[in-house]
Structure formats: C-alpha cells, structure tokens
mmCIF file of C-alpha atoms in Angstrom:
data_model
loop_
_atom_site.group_PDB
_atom_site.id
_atom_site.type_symbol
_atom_site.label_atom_id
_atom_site.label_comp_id
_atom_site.label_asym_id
_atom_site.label_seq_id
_atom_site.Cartn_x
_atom_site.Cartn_y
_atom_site.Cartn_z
ATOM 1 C CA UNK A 1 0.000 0.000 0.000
ATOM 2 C CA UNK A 2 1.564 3.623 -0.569
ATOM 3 C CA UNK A 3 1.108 6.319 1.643
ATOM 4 C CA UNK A 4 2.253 9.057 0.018
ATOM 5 C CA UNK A 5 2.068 12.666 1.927
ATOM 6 C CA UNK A 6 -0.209 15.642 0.431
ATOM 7 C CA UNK A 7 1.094 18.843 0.418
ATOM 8 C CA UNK A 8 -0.943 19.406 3.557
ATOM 9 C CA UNK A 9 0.773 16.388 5.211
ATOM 10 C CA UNK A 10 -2.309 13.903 4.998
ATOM 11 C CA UNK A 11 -2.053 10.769 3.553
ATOM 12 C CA UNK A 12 -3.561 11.099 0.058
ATOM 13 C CA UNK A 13 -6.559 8.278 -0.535
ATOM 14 C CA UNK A 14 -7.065 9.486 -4.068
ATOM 15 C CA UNK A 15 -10.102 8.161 -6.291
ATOM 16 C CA UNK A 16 -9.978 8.008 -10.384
ATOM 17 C CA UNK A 17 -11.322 6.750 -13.676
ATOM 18 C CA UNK A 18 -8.239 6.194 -15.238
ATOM 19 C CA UNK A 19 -8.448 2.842 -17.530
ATOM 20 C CA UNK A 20 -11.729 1.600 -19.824
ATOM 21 C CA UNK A 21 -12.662 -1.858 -20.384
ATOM 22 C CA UNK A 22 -12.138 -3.023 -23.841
ATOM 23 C CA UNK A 23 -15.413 -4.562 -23.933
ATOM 24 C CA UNK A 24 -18.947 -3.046 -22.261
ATOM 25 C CA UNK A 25 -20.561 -5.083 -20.098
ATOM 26 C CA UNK A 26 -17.714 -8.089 -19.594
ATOM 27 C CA UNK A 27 -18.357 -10.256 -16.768
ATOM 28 C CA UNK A 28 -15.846 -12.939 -17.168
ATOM 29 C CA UNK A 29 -15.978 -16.676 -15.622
ATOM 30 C CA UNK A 30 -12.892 -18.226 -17.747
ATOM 31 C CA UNK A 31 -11.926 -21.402 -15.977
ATOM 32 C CA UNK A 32 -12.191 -23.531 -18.458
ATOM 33 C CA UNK A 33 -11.683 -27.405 -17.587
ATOM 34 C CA UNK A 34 -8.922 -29.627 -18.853
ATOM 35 C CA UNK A 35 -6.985 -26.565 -20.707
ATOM 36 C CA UNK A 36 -3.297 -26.286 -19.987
ATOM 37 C CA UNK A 37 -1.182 -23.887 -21.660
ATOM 38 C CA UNK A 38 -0.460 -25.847 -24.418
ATOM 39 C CA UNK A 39 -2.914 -27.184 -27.390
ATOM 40 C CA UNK A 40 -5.152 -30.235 -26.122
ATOM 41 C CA UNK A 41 -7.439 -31.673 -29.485
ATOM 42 C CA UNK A 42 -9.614 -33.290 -27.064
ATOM 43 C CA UNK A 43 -10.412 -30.183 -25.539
ATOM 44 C CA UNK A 44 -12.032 -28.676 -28.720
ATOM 45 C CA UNK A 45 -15.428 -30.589 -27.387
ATOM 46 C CA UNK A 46 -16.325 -27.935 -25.092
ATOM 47 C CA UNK A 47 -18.446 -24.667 -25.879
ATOM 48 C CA UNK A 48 -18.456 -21.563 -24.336
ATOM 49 C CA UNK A 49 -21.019 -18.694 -24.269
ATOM 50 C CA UNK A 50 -20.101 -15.411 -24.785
ATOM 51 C CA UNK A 51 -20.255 -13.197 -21.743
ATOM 52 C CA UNK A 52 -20.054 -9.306 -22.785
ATOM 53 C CA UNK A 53 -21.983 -7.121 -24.687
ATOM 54 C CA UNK A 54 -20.321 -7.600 -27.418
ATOM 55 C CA UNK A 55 -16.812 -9.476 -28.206
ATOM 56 C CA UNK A 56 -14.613 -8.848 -30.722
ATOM 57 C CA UNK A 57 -13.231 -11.649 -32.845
ATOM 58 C CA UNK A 58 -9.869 -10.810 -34.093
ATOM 59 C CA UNK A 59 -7.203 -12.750 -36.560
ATOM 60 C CA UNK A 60 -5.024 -13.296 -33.851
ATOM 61 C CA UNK A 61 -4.549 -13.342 -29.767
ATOM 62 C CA UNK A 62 -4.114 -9.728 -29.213
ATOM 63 C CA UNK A 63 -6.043 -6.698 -29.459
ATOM 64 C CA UNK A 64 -3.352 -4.903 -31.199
ATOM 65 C CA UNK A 65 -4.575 -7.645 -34.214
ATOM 66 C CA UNK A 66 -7.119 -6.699 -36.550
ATOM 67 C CA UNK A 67 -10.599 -7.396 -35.657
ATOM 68 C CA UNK A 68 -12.356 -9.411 -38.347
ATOM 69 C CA UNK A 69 -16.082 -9.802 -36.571
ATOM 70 C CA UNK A 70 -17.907 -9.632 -33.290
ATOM 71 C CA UNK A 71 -20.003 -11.594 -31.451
ATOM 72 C CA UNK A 72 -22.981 -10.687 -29.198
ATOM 73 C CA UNK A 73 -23.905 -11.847 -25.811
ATOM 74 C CA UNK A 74 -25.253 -15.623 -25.435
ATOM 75 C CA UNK A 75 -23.269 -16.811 -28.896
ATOM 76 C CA UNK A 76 -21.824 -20.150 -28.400
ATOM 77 C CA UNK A 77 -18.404 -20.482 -29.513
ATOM 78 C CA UNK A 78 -16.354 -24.170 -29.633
ATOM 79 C CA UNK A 79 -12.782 -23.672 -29.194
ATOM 80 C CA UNK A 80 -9.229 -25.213 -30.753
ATOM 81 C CA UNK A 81 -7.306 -24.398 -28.275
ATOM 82 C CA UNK A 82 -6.349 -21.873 -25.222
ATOM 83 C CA UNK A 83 -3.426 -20.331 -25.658
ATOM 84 C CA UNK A 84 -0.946 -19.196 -22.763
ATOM 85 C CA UNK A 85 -1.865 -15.504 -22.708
ATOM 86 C CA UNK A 86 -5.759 -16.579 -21.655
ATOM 87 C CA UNK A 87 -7.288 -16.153 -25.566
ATOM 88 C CA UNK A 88 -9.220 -18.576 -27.227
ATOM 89 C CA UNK A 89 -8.639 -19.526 -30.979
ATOM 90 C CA UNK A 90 -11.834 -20.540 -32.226
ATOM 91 C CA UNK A 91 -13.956 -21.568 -35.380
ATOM 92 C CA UNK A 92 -15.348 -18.048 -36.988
ATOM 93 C CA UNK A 93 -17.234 -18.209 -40.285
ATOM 94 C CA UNK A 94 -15.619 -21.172 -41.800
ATOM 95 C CA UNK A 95 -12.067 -19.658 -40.533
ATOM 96 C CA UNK A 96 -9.968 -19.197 -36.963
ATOM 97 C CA UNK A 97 -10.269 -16.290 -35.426
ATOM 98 C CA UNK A 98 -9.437 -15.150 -31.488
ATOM 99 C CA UNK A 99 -11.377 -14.179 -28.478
ATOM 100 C CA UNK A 100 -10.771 -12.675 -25.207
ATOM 101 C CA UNK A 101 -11.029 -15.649 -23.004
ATOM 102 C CA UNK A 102 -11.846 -12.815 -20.571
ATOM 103 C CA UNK A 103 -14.871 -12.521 -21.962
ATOM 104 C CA UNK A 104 -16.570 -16.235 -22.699
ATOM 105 C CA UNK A 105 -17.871 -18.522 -19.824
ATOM 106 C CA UNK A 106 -18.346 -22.144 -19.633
ATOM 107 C CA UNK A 107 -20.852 -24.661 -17.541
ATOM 108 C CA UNK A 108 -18.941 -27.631 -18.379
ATOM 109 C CA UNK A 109 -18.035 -29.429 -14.773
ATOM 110 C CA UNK A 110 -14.690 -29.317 -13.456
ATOM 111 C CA UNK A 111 -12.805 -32.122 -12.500
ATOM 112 C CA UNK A 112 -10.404 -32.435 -10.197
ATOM 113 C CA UNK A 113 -8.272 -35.197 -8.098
ATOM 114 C CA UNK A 114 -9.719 -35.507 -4.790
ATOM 115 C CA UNK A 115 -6.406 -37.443 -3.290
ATOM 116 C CA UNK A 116 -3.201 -37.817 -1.771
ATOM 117 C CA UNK A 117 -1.891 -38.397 -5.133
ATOM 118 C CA UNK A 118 -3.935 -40.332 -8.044
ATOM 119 C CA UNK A 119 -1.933 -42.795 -10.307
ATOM 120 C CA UNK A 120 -2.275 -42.380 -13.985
ATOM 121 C CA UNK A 121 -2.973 -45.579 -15.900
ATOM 122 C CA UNK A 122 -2.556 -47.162 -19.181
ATOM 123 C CA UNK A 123 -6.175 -48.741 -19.633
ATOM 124 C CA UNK A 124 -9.221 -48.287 -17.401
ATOM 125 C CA UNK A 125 -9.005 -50.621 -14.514
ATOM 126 C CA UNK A 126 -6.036 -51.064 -11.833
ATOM 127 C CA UNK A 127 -4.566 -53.604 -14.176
ATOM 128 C CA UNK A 128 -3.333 -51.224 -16.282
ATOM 129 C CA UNK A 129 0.275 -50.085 -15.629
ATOM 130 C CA UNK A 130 1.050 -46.431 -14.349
ATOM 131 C CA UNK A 131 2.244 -43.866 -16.805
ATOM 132 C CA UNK A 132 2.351 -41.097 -13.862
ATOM 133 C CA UNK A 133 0.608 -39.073 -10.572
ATOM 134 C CA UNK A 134 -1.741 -36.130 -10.535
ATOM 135 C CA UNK A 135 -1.805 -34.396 -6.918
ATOM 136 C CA UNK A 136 -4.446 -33.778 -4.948
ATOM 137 C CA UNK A 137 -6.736 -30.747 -6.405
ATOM 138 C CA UNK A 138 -5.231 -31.121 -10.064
ATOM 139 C CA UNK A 139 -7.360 -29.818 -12.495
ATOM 140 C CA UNK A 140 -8.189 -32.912 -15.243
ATOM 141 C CA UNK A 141 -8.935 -33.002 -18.930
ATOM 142 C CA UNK A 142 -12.162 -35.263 -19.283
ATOM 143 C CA UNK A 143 -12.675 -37.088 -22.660
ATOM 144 C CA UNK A 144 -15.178 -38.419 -21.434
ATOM 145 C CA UNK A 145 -16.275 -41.287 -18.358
ATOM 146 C CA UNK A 146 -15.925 -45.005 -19.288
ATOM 147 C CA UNK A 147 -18.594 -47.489 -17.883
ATOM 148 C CA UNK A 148 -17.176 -48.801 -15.269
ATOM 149 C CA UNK A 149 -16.364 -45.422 -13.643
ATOM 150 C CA UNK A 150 -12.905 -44.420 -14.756
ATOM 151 C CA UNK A 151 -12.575 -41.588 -16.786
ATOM 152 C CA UNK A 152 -10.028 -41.034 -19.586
ATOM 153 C CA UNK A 153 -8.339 -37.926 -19.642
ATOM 154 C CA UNK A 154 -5.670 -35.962 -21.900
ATOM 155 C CA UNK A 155 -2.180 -36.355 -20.012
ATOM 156 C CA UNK A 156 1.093 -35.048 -20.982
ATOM 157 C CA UNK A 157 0.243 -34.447 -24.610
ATOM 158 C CA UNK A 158 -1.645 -38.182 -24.999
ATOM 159 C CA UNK A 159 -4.534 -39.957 -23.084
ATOM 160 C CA UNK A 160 -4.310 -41.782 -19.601
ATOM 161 C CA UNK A 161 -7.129 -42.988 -17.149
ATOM 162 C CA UNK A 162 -7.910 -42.012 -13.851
ATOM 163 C CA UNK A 163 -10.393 -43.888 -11.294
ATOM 164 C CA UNK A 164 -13.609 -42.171 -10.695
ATOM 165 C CA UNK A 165 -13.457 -43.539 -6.988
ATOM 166 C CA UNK A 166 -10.802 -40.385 -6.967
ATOM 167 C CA UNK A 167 -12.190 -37.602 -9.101
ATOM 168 C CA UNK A 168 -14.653 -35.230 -7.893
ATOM 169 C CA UNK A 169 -16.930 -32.796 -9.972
ATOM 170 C CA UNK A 170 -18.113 -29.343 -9.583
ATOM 171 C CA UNK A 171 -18.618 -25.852 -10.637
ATOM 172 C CA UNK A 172 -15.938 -24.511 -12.416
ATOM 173 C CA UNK A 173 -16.316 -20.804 -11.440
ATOM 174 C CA UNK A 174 -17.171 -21.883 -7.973
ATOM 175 C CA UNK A 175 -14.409 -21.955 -5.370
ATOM 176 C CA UNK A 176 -13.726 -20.659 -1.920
ATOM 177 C CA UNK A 177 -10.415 -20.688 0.083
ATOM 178 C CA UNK A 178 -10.486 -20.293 4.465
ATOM 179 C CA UNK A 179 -7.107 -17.673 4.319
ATOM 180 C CA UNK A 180 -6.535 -16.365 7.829
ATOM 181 C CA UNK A 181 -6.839 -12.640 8.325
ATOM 182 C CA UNK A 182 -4.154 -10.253 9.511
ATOM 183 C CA UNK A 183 -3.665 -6.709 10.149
ATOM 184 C CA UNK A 184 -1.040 -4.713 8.299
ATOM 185 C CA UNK A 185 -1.568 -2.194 10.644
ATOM 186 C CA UNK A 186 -0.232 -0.685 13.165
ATOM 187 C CA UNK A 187 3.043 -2.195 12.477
ATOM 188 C CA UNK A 188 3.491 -2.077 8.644
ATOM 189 C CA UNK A 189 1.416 0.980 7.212
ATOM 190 C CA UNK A 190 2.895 0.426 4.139
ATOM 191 C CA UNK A 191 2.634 -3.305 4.276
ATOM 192 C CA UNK A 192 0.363 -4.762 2.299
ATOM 193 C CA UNK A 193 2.186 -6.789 0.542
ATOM 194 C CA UNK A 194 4.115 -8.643 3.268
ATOM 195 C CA UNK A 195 0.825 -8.847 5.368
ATOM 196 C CA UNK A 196 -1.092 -10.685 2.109
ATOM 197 C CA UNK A 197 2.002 -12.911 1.999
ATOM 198 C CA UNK A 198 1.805 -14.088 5.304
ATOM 199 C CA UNK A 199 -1.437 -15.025 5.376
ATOM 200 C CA UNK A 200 -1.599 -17.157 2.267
ATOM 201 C CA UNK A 201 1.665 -18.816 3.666
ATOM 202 C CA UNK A 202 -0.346 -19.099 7.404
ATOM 203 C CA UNK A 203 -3.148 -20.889 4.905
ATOM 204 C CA UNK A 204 -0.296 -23.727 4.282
ATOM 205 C CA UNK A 205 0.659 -23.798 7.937
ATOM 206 C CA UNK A 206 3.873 -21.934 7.352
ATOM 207 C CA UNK A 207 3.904 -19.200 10.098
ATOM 208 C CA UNK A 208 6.252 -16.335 9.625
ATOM 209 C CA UNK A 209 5.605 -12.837 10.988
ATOM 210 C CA UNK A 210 4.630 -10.024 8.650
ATOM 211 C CA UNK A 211 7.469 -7.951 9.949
ATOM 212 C CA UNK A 212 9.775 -10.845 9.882
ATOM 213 C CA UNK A 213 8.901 -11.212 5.640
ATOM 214 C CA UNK A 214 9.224 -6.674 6.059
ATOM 215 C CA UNK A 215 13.006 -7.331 6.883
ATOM 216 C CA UNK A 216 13.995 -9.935 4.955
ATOM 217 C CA UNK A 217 12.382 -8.882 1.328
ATOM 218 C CA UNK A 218 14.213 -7.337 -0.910
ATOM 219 C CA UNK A 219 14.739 -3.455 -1.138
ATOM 220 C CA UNK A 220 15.566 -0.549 -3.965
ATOM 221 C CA UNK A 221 16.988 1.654 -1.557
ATOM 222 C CA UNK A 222 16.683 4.808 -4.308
ATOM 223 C CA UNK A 223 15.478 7.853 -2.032
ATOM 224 C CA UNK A 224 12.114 10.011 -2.944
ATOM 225 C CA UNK A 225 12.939 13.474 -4.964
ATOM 226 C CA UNK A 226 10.207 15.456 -5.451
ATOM 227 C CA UNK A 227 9.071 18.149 -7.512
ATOM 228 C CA UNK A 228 8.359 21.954 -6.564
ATOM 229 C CA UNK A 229 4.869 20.929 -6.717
ATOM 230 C CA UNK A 230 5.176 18.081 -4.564
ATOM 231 C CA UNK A 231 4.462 15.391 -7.299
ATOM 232 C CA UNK A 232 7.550 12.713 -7.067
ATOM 233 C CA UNK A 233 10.259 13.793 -9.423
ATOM 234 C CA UNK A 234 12.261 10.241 -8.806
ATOM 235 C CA UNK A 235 12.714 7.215 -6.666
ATOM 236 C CA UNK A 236 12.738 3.342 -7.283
ATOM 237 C CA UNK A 237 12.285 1.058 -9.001
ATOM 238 C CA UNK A 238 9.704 -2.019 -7.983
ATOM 239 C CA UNK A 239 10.579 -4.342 -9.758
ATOM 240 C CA UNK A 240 14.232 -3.938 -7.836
ATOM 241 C CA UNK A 241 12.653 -4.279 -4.159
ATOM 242 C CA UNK A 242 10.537 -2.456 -2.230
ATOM 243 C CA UNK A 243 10.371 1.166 -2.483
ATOM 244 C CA UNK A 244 10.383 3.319 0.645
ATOM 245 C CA UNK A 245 9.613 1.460 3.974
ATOM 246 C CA UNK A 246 6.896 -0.310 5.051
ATOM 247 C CA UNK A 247 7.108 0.830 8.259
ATOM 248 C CA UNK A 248 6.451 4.461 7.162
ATOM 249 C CA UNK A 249 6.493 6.170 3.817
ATOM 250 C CA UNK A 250 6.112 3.426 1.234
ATOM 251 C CA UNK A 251 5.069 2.521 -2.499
ATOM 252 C CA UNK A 252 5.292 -1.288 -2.920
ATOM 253 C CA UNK A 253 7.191 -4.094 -4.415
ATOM 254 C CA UNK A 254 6.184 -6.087 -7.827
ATOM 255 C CA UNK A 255 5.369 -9.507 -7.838
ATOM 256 C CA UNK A 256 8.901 -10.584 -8.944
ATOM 257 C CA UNK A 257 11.304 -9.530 -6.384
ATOM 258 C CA UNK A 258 8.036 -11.100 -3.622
ATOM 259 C CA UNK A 259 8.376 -14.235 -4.966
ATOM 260 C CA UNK A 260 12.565 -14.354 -4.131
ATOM 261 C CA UNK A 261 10.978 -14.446 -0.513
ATOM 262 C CA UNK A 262 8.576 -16.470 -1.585
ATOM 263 C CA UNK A 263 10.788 -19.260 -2.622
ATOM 264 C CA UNK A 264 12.598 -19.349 0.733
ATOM 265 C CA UNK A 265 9.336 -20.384 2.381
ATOM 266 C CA UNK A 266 7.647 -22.152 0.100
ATOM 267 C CA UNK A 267 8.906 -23.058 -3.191
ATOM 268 C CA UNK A 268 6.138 -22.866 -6.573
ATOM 269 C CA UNK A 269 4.713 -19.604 -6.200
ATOM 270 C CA UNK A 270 3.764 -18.109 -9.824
ATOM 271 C CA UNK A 271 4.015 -14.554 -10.835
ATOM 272 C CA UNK A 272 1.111 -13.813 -12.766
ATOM 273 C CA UNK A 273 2.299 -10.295 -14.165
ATOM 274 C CA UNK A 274 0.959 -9.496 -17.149
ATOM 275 C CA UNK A 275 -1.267 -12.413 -16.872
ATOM 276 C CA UNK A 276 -5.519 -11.812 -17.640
ATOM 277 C CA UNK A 277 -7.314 -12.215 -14.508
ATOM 278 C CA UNK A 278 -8.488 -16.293 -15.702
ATOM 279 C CA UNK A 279 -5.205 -17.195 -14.701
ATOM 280 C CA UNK A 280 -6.150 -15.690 -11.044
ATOM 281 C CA UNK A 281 -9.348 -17.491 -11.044
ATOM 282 C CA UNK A 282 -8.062 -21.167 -12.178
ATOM 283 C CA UNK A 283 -5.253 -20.890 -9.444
ATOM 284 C CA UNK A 284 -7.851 -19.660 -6.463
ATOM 285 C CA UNK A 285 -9.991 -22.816 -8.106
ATOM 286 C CA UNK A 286 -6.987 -25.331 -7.844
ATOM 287 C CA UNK A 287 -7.356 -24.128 -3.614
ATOM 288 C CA UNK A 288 -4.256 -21.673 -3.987
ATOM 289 C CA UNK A 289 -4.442 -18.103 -3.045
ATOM 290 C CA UNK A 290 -3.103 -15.581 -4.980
ATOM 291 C CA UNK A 291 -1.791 -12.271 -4.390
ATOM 292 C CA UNK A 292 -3.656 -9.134 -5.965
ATOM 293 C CA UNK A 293 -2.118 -5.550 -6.944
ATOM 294 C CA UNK A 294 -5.726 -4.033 -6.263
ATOM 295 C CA UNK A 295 -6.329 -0.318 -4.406
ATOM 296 C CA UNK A 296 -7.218 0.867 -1.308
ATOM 297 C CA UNK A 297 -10.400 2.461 -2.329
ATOM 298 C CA UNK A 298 -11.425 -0.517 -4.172
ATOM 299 C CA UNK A 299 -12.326 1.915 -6.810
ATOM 300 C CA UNK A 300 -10.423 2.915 -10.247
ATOM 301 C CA UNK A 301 -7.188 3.866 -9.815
ATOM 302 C CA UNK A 302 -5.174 7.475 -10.773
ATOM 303 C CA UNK A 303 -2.754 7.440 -12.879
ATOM 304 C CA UNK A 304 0.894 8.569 -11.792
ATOM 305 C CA UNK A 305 4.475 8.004 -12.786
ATOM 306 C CA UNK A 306 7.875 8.956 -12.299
ATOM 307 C CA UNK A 307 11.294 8.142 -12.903
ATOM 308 C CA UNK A 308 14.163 6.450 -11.959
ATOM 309 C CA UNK A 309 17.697 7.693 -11.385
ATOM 310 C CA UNK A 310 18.732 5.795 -14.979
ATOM 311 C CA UNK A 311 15.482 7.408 -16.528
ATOM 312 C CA UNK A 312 13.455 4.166 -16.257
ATOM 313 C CA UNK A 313 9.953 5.484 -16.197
ATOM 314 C CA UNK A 314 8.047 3.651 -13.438
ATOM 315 C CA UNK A 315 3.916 3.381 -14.022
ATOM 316 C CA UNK A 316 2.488 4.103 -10.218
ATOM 317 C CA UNK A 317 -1.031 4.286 -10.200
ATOM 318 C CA UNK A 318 -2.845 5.205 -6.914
ATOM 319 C CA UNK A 319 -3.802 4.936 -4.428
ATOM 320 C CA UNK A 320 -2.198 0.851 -4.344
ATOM 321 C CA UNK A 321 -3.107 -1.738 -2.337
ATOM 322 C CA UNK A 322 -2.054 -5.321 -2.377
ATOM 323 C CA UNK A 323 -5.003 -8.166 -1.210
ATOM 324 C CA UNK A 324 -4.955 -12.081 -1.063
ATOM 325 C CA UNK A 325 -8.025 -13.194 -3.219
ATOM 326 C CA UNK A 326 -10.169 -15.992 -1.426
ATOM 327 C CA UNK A 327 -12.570 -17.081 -3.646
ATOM 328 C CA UNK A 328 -14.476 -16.708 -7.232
ATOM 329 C CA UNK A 329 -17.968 -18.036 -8.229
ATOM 330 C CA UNK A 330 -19.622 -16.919 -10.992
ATOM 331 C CA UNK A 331 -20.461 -13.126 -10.084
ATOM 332 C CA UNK A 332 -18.131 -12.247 -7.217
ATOM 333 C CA UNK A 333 -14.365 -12.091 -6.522
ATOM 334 C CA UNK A 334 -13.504 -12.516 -2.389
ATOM 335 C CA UNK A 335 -10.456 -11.167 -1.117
ATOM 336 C CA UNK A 336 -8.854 -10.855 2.814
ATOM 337 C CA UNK A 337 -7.840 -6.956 3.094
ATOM 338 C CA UNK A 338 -4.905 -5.754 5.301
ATOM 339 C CA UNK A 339 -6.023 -2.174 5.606
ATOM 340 C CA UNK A 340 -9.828 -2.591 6.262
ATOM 341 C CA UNK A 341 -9.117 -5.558 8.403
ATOM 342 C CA UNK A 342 -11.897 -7.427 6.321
ATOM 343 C CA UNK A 343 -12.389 -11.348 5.395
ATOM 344 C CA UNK A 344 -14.118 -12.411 2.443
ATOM 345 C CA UNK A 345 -14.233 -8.956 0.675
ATOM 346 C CA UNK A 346 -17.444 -9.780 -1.787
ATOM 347 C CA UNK A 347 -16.862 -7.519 -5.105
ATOM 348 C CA UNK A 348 -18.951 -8.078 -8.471
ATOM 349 C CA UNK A 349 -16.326 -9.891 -10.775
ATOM 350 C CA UNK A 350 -16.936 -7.539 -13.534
ATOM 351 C CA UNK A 351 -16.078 -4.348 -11.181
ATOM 352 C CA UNK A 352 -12.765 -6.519 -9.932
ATOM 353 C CA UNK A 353 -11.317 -7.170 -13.517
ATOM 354 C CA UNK A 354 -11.347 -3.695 -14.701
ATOM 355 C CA UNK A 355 -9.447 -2.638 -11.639
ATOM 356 C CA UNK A 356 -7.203 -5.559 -11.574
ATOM 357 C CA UNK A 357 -6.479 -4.843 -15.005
ATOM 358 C CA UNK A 358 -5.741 -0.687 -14.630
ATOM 359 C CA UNK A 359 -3.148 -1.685 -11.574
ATOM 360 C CA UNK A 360 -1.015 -3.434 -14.131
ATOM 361 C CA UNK A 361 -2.318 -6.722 -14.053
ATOM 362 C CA UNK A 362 0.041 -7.945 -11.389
ATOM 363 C CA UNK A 363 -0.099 -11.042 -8.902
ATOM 364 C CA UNK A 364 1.479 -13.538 -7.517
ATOM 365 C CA UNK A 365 0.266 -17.501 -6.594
ATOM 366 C CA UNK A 366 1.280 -19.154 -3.611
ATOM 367 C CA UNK A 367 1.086 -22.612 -3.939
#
C-alpha cells in the first residue's frame, strides 16, 4: 500500500477513472476445464457462451490484431485451443479467429483429483500399468467417463485414465479458500504486501511474521525526490525491491522480487504479471491463493508516474493496495484486506477485472 504525503501532510486516498474496459458489459468466468497452456485436441469438445456485450473476434490473440467480426452476448463459440496468454482460438465463419477468453464462460463441470496423489494408468481398470501421478486438487482433462467409472483424460500431450473412486466434480467458477486474516496495521502501514504474503503462507501452515517477511524482502533503496509541486520527481524502481519502507512512507514491491521471498518459504509460487485475470481465477480454483495488486479504495485507480535515477519510467497508479483473493464463483471475486481488516471482501467480478487490469495486471500464486 503507498502512503504518500499531500502537500498538507495527509495521507492522500485518491479516487480516479483512469483505464476503460475493452469490452462493455464483460463479466468474465474463464476457468475452463482440462486446458493447460499448451494445445489439447480433445479439448475442442467444449463450448463456451459469450459473456459481454459484445466481443470482438480478431485474426489473432491480441487486441493490437485486426478485428475481423464480433459476437454478441449468449453466442456459443467451440474452441481449438487456449493459448498461454488466456485467448481462445476458435472456429469463426468457416475460418480461426481469437477471443478474449476474458470474456466467454463455460458450464462444463470441473474435474479435479480428490487425493493424496492419483496414479495415472494405461487402460481403465487397476490392471493397467502407471504412466504417472496427478496431486491432490489437479485440475483434469475429461474425454469423457468409461462405464465402469474411470474416466479417460488428456495427459502429458496423450490420453491416460484415472479412477472415478478419486475424481470429484463441480462448478468450475465456484471456489472458496479459508485464508486467515491479519492486520497490516499498526506495524506495517505500508505493508500490504508482506501482510497478504503471510497469510496465504499461514493458509499452508507456514507461520512467519509479517514484519519478519518486512526485513527480509528485498529493497531498492533509491530515495524520494520530489518536484516543486510536490508530485515525485524520482525514486525506485519495484521491480528492484521495495520502495520506501513499510514501516512508514512506502510505495510497494512487484510480484517478482516477492516471490525471491517467496521461494525461501515455500517453493512454486507463480508470478502472474501481465497475466488476464483467468489465470487468477483457475489458481484460487486449484485451492491456492493468490496475491492481488488491487487499491485501497477498491475503486479505479489514478494514474501517476515517475522516474528512476537511470530514466526508467516507473507506471504508479494510486492509491495501491495489495489483497490475497479468497474465492471466485460466478459473479463475485472474495479477497482478505490488510487495511480494512476485512475477510471475504465480496466484489462483483466484472467491477474486480477492470481494476485488476488498470493496476497493471500484477499477482502472484502461492502454492
């Protein structure tokens, strides 16, 4: 969280309109079963409803590509494939075209192991050999169920089975994690971001104080210049280490640099930077919770910038806030807050994405 000083000395809580959706009306609900990050043909069996006013189709995953068609609310669309950055190639008029997979929603039933750890078999029955093990809460690529209960399932680029005994079903935009609450305050007034971190880590039984993680992340030790005006003329960099202090006077740190202190706790974190908010929703789905670079206000953010001492311009919007998101169904985004002290946050998901997405789309798994 930043707390940045007014020119009448206040801490400046600052609300904006600074970023517009690319598409009115977008409530998205992409987890999509049984996609990885790679092609799976199997996967081109399931169809997804468009879930925005209107979505452009464009002739290739990016909206800097040119748009070729649209597509109005309630279409059903069958997709190829899902591609890494979140978009959806799909069949368009006899020819591929790209979606937004921020933008489509599916009903399909997600599967998941519901085990220690769930061998991966050959043929459909136990005496089929093992080709490999899925941990518990893995998300599983359905082909479809066999008769006697086992379900075959793309694995590793092929096919495997999977006992049914093991595999539960459920709503795929549907999932809700218990992450203890903590207090940034009165300790860390700055400290979002090491307060969000130690609860998810608490959630996995690892406990480490917030001021303990305060000390021991990195730092960009770059001191704050500011203009006549009082508007920040230079200081750090982010993506270096924290800038300022937590304990005081602060601006943040990006999910990179976290997840070096991370790793010394728990190994596998993710950093979602960059990444469209689906990835956010299939990791809170998978039981992990994820770090958010949200604001305080909970509102649209300001815009504001300055620069480094090697003239690296750094994008600062405010007023920032960093939360641990809970839980996603098919409306609402829950998130633990620091600042307001609050569990279970309840925000429309629509509201949530376009925020999300103005703070730089930044985030970081723990898993």
């Amino acid at each position: 969280m930043a707390i940045i000083k007014s020119s009448y000395g206040k801490r400046a809580l600052l609300k904006g309109t600074a970023a517009a959706a690319i598409f009115a009306g977008g409530i998205m609900s992409p987890i999509i079963p049984g996609f990885s990050n790679e092609a799976v043909a199997e996967a081109a069996s399931y169809t997804y409803t468009v879930d925005a006013t209107s979505l452009n189709v464009r002739s290739g995953p990016g909206t800097n590509y040119d748009r070729i068609g649209s597509l109005p609310q309630g279409s059903s669309i069958q997709a190829i494939e899902r591609l890494a950055s979140g978009w959806y190639k799909i069949n368009y008029n006899g020819k591929t075209g790209y979606v937004s997979g921020q933008y489509v929603k599916t009903n399909e039933k997600l599967y998941r192991v519901d085990a220690t750890s769930l061998n991966v078999r050959k043929g459909p029955g136990l005496n089929y050999s093992s080709v490999g093990l899925l941990k518990n809460g893995t998300l599983l690529s359905v082909i479809h169920k066999e008769s006697n209960g086992w379900y075959k399932i793309s694995y590793n680029g092929s096919t495997g089975y999977v006992s049914g005994d093991y595999v539960t079903a459920g709503d795929p935009r549907q999932a809700r994690i218990n992450v203890p609450l903590i207090a940034q305050r009165p300790e860390l007034p700055s400290g979002c971001e090491v307060t969000s971190l130690a609860m998810a880590l608490k959630f996995y039984g690892v406990n480490v104080s917030k001021t303990t993680l305060a000390k021991e992340m990195p730092y960009d030790s770059t001191k704050l210049v500011r203009n006549a005006d009082g508007s920040i003329k230079t200081w750090g960099d982010p993506d270096v280490g924290f800038v300022g202090t937590p304990f005081g006077n602060g601006h943040t740190i990006n999910p990179g640099p976290l997840k070096k202190l991370l790793d010394q706790y728990r190994p596998g974190g993710v950093n979602l930077t960059g990444k469209d908010f689906s990835e956010i929703e299939k990791a809170v789905s998978e039981g992990n919770p994820v770090l958010a670079w949200f604001t305080i206000s909970h509102e649209m953010p300001n815009n504001r910038s300055w620069k480094t001492p090697a003239g690296k311009t750094i994008s600062a919007p405010t007023p920032l806030h960093c939360i641990v998101v809970t839980g996603v169904d098919a409306d609402y985004v829950y998130f633990n807050d620091s600042e307001a002290v609050q569990k279970d946050v309840k925000m429309p998901k629509e509201k949530f994405i376009k925020i999300y997405d103005a703070m730089g789309k930044r985030a970081l798994a723990v898993k």
